[in-house]
Short mmCIF file of C-alpha atoms in Angstrom, two decimals:
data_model
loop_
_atom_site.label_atom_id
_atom_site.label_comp_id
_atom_site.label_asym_id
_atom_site.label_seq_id
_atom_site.Cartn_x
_atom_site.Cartn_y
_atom_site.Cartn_z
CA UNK U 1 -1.13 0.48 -23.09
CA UNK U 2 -4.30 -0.94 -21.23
CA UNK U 3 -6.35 -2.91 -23.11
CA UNK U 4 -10.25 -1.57 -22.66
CA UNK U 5 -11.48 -3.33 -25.79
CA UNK U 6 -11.39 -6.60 -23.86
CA UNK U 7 -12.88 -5.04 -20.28
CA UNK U 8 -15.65 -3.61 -22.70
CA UNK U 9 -16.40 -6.72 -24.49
CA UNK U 10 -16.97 -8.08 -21.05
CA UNK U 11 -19.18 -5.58 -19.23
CA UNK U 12 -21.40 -5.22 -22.19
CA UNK U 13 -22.53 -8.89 -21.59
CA UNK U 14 -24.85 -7.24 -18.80
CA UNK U 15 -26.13 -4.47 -21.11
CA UNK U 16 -29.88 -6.06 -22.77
CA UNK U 17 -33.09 -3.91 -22.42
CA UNK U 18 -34.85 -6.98 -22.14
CA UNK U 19 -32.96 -9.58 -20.46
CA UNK U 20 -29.33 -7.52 -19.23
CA UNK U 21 -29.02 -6.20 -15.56
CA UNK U 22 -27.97 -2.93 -17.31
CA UNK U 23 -30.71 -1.59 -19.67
CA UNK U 24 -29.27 1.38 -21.10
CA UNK U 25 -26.09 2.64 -22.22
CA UNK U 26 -25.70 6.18 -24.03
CA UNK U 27 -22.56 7.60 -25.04
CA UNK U 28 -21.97 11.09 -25.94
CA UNK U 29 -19.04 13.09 -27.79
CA UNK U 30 -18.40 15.79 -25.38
CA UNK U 31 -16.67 18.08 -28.13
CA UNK U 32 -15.64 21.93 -27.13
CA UNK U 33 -18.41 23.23 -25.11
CA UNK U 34 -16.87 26.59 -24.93
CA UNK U 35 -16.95 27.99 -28.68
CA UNK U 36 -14.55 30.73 -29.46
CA UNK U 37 -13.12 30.45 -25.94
CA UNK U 38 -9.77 29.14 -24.86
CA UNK U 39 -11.01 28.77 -21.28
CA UNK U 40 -11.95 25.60 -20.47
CA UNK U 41 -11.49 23.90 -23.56
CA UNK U 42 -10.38 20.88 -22.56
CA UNK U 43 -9.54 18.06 -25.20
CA UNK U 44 -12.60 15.91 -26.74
CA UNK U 45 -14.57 13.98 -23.90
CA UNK U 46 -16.96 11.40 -23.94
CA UNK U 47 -19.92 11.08 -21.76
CA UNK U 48 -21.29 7.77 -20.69
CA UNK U 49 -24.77 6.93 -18.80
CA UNK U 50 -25.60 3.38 -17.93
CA UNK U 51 -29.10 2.90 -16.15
CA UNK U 52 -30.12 0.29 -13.92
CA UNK U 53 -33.84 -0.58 -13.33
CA UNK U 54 -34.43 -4.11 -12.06
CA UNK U 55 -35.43 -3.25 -8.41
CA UNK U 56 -38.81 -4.31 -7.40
CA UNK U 57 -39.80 -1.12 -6.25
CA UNK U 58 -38.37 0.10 -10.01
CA UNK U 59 -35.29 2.24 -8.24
CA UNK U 60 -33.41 3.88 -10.67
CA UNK U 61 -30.05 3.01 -10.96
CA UNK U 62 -27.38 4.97 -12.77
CA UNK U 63 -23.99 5.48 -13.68
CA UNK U 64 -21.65 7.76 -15.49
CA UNK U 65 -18.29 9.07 -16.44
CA UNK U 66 -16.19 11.06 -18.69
CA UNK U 67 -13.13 10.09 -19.78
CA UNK U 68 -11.06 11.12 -23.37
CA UNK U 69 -10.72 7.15 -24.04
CA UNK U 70 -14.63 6.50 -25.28
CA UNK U 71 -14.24 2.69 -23.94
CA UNK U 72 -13.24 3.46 -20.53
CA UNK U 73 -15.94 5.54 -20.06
CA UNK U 74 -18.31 2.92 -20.82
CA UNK U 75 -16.83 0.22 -18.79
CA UNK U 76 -16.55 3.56 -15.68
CA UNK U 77 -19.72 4.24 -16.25
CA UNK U 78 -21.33 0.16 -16.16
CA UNK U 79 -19.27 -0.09 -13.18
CA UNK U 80 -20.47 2.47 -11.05
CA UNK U 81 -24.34 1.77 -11.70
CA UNK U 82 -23.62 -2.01 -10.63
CA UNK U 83 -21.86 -0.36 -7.48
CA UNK U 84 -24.79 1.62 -7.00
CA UNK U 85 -26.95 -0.77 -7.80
CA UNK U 86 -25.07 -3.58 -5.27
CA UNK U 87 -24.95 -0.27 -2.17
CA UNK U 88 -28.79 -1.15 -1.85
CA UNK U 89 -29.69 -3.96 0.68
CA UNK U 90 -33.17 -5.75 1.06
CA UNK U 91 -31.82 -8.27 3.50
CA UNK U 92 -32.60 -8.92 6.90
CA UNK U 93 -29.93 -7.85 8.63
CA UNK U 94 -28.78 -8.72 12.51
CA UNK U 95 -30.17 -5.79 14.50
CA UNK U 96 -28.34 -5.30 18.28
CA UNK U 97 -26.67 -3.09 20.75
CA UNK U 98 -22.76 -3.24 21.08
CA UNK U 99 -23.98 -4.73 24.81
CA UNK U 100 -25.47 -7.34 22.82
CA UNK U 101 -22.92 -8.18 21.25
CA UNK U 102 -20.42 -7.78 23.55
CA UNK U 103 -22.30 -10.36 25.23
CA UNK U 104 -22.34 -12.64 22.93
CA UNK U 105 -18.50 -12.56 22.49
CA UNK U 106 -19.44 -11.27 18.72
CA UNK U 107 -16.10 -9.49 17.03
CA UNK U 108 -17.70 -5.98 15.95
CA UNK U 109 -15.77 -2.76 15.06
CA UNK U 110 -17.18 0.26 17.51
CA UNK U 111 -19.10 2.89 15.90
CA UNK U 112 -17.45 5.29 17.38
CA UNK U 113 -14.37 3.82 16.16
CA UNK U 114 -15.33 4.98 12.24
CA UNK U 115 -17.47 7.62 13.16
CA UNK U 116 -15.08 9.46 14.78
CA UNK U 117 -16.70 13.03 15.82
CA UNK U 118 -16.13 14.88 18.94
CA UNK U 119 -18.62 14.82 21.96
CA UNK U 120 -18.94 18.47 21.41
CA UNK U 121 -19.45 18.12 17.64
CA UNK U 122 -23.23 16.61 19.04
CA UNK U 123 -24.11 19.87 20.55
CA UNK U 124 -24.52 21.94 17.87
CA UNK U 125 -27.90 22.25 16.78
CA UNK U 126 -27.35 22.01 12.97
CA UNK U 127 -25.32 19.02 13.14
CA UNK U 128 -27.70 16.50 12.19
CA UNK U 129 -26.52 13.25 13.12
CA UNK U 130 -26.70 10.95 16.55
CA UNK U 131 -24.55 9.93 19.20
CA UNK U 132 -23.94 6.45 19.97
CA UNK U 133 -24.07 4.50 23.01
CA UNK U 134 -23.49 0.98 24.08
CA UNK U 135 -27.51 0.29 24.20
CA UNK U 136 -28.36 1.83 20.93
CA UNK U 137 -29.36 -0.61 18.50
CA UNK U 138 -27.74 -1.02 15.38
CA UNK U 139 -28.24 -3.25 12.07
CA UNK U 140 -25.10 -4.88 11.09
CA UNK U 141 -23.20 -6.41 7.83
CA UNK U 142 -20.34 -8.84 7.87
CA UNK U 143 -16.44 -8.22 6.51
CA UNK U 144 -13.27 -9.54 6.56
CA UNK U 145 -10.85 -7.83 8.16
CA UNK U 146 -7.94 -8.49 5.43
CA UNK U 147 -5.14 -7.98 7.78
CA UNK U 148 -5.92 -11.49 9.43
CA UNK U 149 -8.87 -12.90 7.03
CA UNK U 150 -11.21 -12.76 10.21
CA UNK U 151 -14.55 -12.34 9.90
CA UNK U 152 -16.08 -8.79 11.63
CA UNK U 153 -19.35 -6.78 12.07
CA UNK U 154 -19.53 -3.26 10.67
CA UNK U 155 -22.41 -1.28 11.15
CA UNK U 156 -24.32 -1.48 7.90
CA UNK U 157 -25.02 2.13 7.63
CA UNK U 158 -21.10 2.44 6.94
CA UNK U 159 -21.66 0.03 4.20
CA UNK U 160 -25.07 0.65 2.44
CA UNK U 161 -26.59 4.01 1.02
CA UNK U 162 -30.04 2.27 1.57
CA UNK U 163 -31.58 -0.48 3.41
CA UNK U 164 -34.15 -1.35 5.57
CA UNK U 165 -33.28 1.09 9.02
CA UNK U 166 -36.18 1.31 10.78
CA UNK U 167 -35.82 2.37 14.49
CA UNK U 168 -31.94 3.18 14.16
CA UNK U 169 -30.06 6.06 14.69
CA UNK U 170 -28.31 7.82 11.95
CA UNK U 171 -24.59 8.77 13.27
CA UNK U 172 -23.12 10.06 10.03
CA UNK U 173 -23.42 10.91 6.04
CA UNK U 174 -23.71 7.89 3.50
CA UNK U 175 -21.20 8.53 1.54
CA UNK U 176 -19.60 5.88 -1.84
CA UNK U 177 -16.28 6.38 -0.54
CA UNK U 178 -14.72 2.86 -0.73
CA UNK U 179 -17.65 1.54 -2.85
CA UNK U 180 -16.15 -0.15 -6.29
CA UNK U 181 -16.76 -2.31 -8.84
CA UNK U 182 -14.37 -4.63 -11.08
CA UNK U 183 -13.76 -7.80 -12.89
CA UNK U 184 -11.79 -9.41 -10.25
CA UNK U 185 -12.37 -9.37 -6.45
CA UNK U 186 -8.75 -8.00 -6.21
CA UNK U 187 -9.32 -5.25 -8.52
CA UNK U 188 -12.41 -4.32 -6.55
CA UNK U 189 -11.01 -3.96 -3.59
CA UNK U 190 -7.69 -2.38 -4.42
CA UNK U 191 -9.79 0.36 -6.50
CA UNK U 192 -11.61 1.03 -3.56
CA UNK U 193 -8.83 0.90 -1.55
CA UNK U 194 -7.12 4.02 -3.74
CA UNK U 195 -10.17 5.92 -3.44
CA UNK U 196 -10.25 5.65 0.63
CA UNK U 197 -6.33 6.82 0.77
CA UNK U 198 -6.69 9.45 -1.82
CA UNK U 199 -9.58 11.07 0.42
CA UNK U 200 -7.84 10.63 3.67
CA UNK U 201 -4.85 12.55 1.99
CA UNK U 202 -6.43 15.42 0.27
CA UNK U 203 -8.41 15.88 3.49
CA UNK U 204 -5.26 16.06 5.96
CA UNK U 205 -3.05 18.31 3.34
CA UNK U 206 -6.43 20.27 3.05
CA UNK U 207 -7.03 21.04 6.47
CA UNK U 208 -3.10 21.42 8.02
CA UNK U 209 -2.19 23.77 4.32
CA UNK U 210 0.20 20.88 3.94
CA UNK U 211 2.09 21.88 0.78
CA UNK U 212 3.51 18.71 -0.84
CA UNK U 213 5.77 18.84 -3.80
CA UNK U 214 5.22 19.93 -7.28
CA UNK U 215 5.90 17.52 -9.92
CA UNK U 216 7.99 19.19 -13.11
CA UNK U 217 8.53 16.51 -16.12
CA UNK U 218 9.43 16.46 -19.11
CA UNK U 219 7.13 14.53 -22.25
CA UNK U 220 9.96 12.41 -22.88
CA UNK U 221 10.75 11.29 -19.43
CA UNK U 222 6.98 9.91 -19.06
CA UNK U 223 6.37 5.90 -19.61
CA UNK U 224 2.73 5.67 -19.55
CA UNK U 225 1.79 6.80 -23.71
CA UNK U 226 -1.96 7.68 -22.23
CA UNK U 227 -0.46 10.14 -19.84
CA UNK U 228 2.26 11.66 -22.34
CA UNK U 229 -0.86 12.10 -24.73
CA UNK U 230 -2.75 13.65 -22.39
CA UNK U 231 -0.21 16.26 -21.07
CA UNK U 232 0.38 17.19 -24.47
CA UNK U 233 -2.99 17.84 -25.27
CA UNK U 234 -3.50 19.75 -22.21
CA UNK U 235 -0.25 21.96 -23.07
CA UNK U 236 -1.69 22.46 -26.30
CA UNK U 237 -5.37 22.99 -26.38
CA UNK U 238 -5.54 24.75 -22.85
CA UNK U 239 -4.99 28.58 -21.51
CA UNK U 240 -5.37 27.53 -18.08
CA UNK U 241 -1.89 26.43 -15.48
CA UNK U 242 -1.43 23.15 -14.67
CA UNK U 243 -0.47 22.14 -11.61
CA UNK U 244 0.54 18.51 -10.14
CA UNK U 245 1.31 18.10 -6.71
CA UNK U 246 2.27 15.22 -4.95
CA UNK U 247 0.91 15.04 -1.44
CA UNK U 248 1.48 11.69 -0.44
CA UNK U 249 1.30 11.07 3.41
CA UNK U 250 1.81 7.07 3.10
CA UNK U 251 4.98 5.92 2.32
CA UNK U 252 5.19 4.46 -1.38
CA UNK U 253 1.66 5.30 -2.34
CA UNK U 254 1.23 8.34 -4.14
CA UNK U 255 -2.04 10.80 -3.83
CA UNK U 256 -1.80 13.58 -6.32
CA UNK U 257 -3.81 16.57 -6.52
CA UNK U 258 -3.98 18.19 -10.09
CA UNK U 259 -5.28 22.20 -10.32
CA UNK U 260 -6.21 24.33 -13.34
CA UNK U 261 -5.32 27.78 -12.31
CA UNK U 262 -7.38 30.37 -14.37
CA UNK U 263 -4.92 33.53 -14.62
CA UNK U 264 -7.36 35.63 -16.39
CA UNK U 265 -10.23 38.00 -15.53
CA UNK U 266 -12.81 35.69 -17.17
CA UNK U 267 -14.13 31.83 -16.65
CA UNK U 268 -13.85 29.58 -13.29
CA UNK U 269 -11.32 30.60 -10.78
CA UNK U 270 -9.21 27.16 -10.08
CA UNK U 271 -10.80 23.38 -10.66
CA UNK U 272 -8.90 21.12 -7.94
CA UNK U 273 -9.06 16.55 -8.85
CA UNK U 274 -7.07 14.17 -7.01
CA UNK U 275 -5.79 10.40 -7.57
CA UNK U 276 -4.05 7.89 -5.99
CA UNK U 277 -1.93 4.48 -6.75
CA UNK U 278 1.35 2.91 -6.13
CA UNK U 279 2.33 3.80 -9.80
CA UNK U 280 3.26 8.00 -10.07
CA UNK U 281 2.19 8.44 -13.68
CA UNK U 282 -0.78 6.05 -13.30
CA UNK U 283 -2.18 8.38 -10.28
CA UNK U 284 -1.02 11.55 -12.08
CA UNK U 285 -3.31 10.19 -15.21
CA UNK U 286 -6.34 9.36 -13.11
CA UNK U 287 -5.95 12.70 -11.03
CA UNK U 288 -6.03 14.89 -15.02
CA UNK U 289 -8.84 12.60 -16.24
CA UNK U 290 -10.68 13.66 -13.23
CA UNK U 291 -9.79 17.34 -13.55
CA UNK U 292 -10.64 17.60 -16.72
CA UNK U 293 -14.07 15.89 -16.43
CA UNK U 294 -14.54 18.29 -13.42
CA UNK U 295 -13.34 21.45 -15.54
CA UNK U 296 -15.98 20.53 -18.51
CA UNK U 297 -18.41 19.78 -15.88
CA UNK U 298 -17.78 23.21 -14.00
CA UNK U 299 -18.01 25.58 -17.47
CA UNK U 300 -21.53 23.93 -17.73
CA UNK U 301 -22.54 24.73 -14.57
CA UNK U 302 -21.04 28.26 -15.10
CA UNK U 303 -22.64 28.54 -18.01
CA UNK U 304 -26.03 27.63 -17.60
CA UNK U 305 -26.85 27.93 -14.13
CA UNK U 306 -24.65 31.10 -13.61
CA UNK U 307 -24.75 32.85 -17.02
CA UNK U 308 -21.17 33.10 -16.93
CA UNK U 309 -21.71 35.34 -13.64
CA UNK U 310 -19.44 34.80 -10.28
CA UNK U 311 -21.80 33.32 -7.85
CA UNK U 312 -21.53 34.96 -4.25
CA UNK U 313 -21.27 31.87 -2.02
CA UNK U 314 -21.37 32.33 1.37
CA UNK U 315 -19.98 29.62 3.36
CA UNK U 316 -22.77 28.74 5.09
CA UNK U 317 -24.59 27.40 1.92
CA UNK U 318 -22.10 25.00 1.31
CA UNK U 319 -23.96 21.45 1.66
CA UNK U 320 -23.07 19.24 -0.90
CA UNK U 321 -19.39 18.35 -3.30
CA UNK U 322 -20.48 20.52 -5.94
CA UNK U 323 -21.23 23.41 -3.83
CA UNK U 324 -17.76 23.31 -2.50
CA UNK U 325 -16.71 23.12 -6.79
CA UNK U 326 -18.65 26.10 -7.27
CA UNK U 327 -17.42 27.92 -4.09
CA UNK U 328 -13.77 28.02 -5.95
CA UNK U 329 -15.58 29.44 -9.21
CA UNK U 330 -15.18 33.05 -7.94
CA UNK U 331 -11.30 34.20 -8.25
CA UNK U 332 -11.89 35.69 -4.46
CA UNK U 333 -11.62 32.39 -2.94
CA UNK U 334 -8.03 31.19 -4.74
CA UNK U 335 -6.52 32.57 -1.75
CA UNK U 336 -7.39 29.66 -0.12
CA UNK U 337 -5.61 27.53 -2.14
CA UNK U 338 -2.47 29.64 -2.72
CA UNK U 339 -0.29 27.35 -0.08
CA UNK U 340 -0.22 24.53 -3.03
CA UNK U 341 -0.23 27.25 -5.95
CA UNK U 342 3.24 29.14 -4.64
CA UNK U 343 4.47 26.15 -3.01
CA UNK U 344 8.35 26.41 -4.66
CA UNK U 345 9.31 22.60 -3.67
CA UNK U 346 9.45 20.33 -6.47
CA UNK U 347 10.45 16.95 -7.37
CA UNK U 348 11.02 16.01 -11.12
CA UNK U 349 8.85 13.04 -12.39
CA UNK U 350 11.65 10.80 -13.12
CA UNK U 351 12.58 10.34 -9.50
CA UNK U 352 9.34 9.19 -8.61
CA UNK U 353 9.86 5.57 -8.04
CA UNK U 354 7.03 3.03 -9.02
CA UNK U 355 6.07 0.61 -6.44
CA UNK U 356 3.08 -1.32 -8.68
CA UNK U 357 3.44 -4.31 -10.28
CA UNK U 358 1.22 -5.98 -13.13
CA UNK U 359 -0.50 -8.09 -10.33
CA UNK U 360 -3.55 -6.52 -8.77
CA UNK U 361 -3.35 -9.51 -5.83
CA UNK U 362 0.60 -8.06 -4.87
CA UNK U 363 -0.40 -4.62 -5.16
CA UNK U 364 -3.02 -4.85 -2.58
CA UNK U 365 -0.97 -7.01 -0.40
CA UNK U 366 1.50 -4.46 -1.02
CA UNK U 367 -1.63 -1.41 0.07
CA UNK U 368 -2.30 -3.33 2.89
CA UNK U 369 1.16 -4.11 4.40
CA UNK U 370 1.79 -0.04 4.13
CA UNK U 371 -1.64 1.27 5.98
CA UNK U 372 -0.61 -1.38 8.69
CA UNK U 373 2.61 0.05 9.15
CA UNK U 374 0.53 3.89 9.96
CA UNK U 375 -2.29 1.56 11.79
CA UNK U 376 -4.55 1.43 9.53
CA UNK U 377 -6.81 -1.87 8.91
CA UNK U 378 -8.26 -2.88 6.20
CA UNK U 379 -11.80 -4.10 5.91
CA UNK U 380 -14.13 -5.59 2.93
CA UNK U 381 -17.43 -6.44 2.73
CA UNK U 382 -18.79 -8.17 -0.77
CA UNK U 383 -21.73 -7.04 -1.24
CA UNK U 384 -21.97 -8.12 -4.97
CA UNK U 385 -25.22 -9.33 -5.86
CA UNK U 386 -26.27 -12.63 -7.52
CA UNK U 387 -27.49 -10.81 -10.62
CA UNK U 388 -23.91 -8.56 -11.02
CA UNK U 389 -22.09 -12.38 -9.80
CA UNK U 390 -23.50 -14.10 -12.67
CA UNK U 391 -21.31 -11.69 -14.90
CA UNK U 392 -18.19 -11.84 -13.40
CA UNK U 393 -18.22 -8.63 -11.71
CA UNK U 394 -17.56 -8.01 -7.91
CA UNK U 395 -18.47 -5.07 -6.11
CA UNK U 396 -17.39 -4.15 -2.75
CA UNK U 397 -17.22 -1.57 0.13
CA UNK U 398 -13.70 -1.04 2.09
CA UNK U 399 -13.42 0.66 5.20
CA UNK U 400 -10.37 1.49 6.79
CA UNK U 401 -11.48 3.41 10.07
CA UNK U 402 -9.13 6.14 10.98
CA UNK U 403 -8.84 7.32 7.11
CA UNK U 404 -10.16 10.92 6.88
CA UNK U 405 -13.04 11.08 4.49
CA UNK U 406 -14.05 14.44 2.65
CA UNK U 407 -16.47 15.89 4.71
CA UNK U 408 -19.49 17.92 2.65
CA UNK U 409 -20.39 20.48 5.41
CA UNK U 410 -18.20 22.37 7.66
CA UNK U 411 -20.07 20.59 10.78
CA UNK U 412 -19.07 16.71 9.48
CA UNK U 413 -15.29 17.07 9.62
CA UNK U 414 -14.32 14.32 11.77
CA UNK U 415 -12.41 15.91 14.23
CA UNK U 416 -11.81 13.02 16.50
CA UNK U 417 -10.07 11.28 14.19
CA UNK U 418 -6.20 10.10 15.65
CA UNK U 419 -4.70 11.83 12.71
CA UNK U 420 -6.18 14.64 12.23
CA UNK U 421 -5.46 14.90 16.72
CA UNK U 422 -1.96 14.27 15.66
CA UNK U 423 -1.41 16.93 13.00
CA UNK U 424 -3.53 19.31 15.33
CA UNK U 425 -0.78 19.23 17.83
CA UNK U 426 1.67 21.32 15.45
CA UNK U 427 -0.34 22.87 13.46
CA UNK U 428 -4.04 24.87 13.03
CA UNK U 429 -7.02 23.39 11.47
CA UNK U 430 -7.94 25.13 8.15
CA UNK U 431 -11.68 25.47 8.34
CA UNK U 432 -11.82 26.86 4.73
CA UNK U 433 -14.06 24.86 2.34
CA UNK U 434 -12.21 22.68 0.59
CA UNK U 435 -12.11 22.25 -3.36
CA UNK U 436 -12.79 18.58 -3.64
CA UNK U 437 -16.09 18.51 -6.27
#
């Protein structure tokens, strides 16, 4: 079993209201939210918020996360507000045209080339972002390109959420997709790197209805004690059906999505998480950790904003990840995700190979080697700052352009993207909002 006590002991060396980079930590016992229900009572949770507030302009930065394990919520939670905290830029950055530096033999990776949306995409008056051209002006960030440990430009608003962008055009949504945190460079990046491949998978399964395979196990045939723990509890404590799915589109590294199915006339409809990493049962535990943080997070929501009352979404309001989590509150909408609820192919757990090792440095060379063989790069840019350095942490933002990311309006799909092209030539796009929270 992991060993959080000594990744705690660690991050807590930045925590000090006086002299730590991270000036607050609270912790709270999520216990049953939903008395006398069996609905959404999902086993005891613990809430952790870790606040940031060393920016000159006094920027709050924050973190948080749920998990059943109290310590790794702390150490999730620390981590993302240094990630946060690190996304934010205050340098001067190079500012020039692809021309420019074209012309100055300058190795850059085209916008259009992560950006990905269709000329037509532009015309649409409620699209909201810019095309680019060759003249346009951009700032720019350095990365390595970790296929041949070159160095490359990336357009810094594919790297940032914030920094000085005066005069320059805003092509797409800033999104933390990629962004991580961790207490090695290689653990950074390969966290980061799971996050990019579990979008890109959910998104194409999502929008071709491709059905995957359910997992079935058995608590005895499962390794990982967290995992067998947590399935039990779940089997136990909750009304709700469980279903794992396994909708892996890169060879050897699993993505799986993980749905609570409400069967009854009461309480939210279906809550939909997803995970990835090259070891099943360790993506199958992230994937429930996440659904279940999403679940307790959803009855709130339910709850309080709703009064317990089916909200009557239209589409058209959908504009951020937890209006597309609240869509899939009504029961009328399931029917959208029925393709990976009565999908009858399965594959039992025990025949799910694990490709990890206990080295984070050959698992990533491992990540990388398989996203070259689909043609996929890989690039990092370390954007950990002095302050987080000092600690021992490292924060960085991958990009791997021609990855699908989960789109938060129905008008930022990228649909120029080579894969989703490729999957649109035997088979129709599924414009249905997705369940992704």
């Amino acid at each position: 079993m992991y060993n959080y006590e000594k990744e705690l002991y660690n991050l807590m060396r930045t925590v000090s209201y006086k002299s730590g980079i991270v000036k607050e930590i609270y912790t709270t016992d999520l216990s049953i939210t939903q008395k006398n229900k069996l609905l959404g009572n999902a086993p005891r949770m613990f809430l952790s918020i870790a606040k940031i507030n060393t920016d000159e302009s006094g920027e709050l930065y924050q973190g948080s996360s749920k998990s059943i394990n109290r310590n790794k919520s702390i150490i999730k939670a620390i981590g993302e507000s240094l990630e946060r905290f690190c996304s934010t830029s205050n340098k001067d950055l190079l500012f020039k045209s692809v021309n420019e530096l074209s012309k100055e033999n300058i190795d850059y990776i085209h916008p259009n080339d992560i950006i990905e949306y269709l000329d037509n995409q532009f015309d649409d008056k409620e699209f909201g972002y810019q095309k680019y051209f060759d003249n346009d002006k951009l700032y720019w960030e350095k990365a390595i390109n970790l296929n041949n440990n070159t160095e490359i430009l990336i357009p810094a608003q594919k790297i940032y959420m914030k920094y000085p962008n005066y005069n320059e055009k805003y092509l797409d949504q800033r999104v933390t997709t990629g962004l991580a945190s961790g207490s090695t460079y290689e653990q950074a990046v390969l966290s980061a790197l799971y996050e990019n491949i579990e979008r890109d998978n959910f998104m194409i399964s999502w929008l071709f209805k491709l059905k995957g395979r359910k997992i079935e196990y058995e608590l005895n045939d499962i390794y990982n004690h967290e995992l067998k723990n947590l399935l039990s509890l779940i089997e136990n404590r909750m009304q709700e059906a469980l279903h794992i799915i396994d909708i892996s589109l890169i060879d050897n590294i699993y993505t799986i999505v993980t749905i609570l199915e409400n069967k009854n006339d009461n309480g939210i409809s279906v809550t939909v998480a997803a995970a990835t990493d090259l070891n099943p049962e360790k993506a199958i535990l992230k994937s429930l950790e996440e659904l279940l943080c999403t679940s307790s997070y959803s009855y709130k929501v339910f709850e309080n904003k709703f009064n317990n009352i089916y909200p009557n979404m239209c589409v058209d309001e959908i504009s951020t990840l937890e209006d597309h989590m609240i869509y899939y509150f009504n029961p009328k909408n399931k029917k959208n995700i029925e393709f990976w609820l009565n999908n009858k192919k399965y594959i039992n757990i025990k025949n799910l190979h694990n490709y990890s090792s206990l080295n984070n440095y050959e698992n990533l060379k491992l990540c990388i080697k398989l996203l070259n063989k689909v043609n996929i790069d890989t690039y990092v840019c370390d954007i950990t700052k002095e302050d987080v350095k000092m600690y021992g942490e490292t924060v960085v933002k991958v990009i791997n352009p021609g990855l699908v990311d989960l789109n938060t309006h129905k008008f930022t799909i990228k649909l120029g993207n080579k894969r989703i092209q490729k999957y649109l030539k035997q088979n129709t796009i599924n414009l249905e909002p997705h369940p992704f929270p």
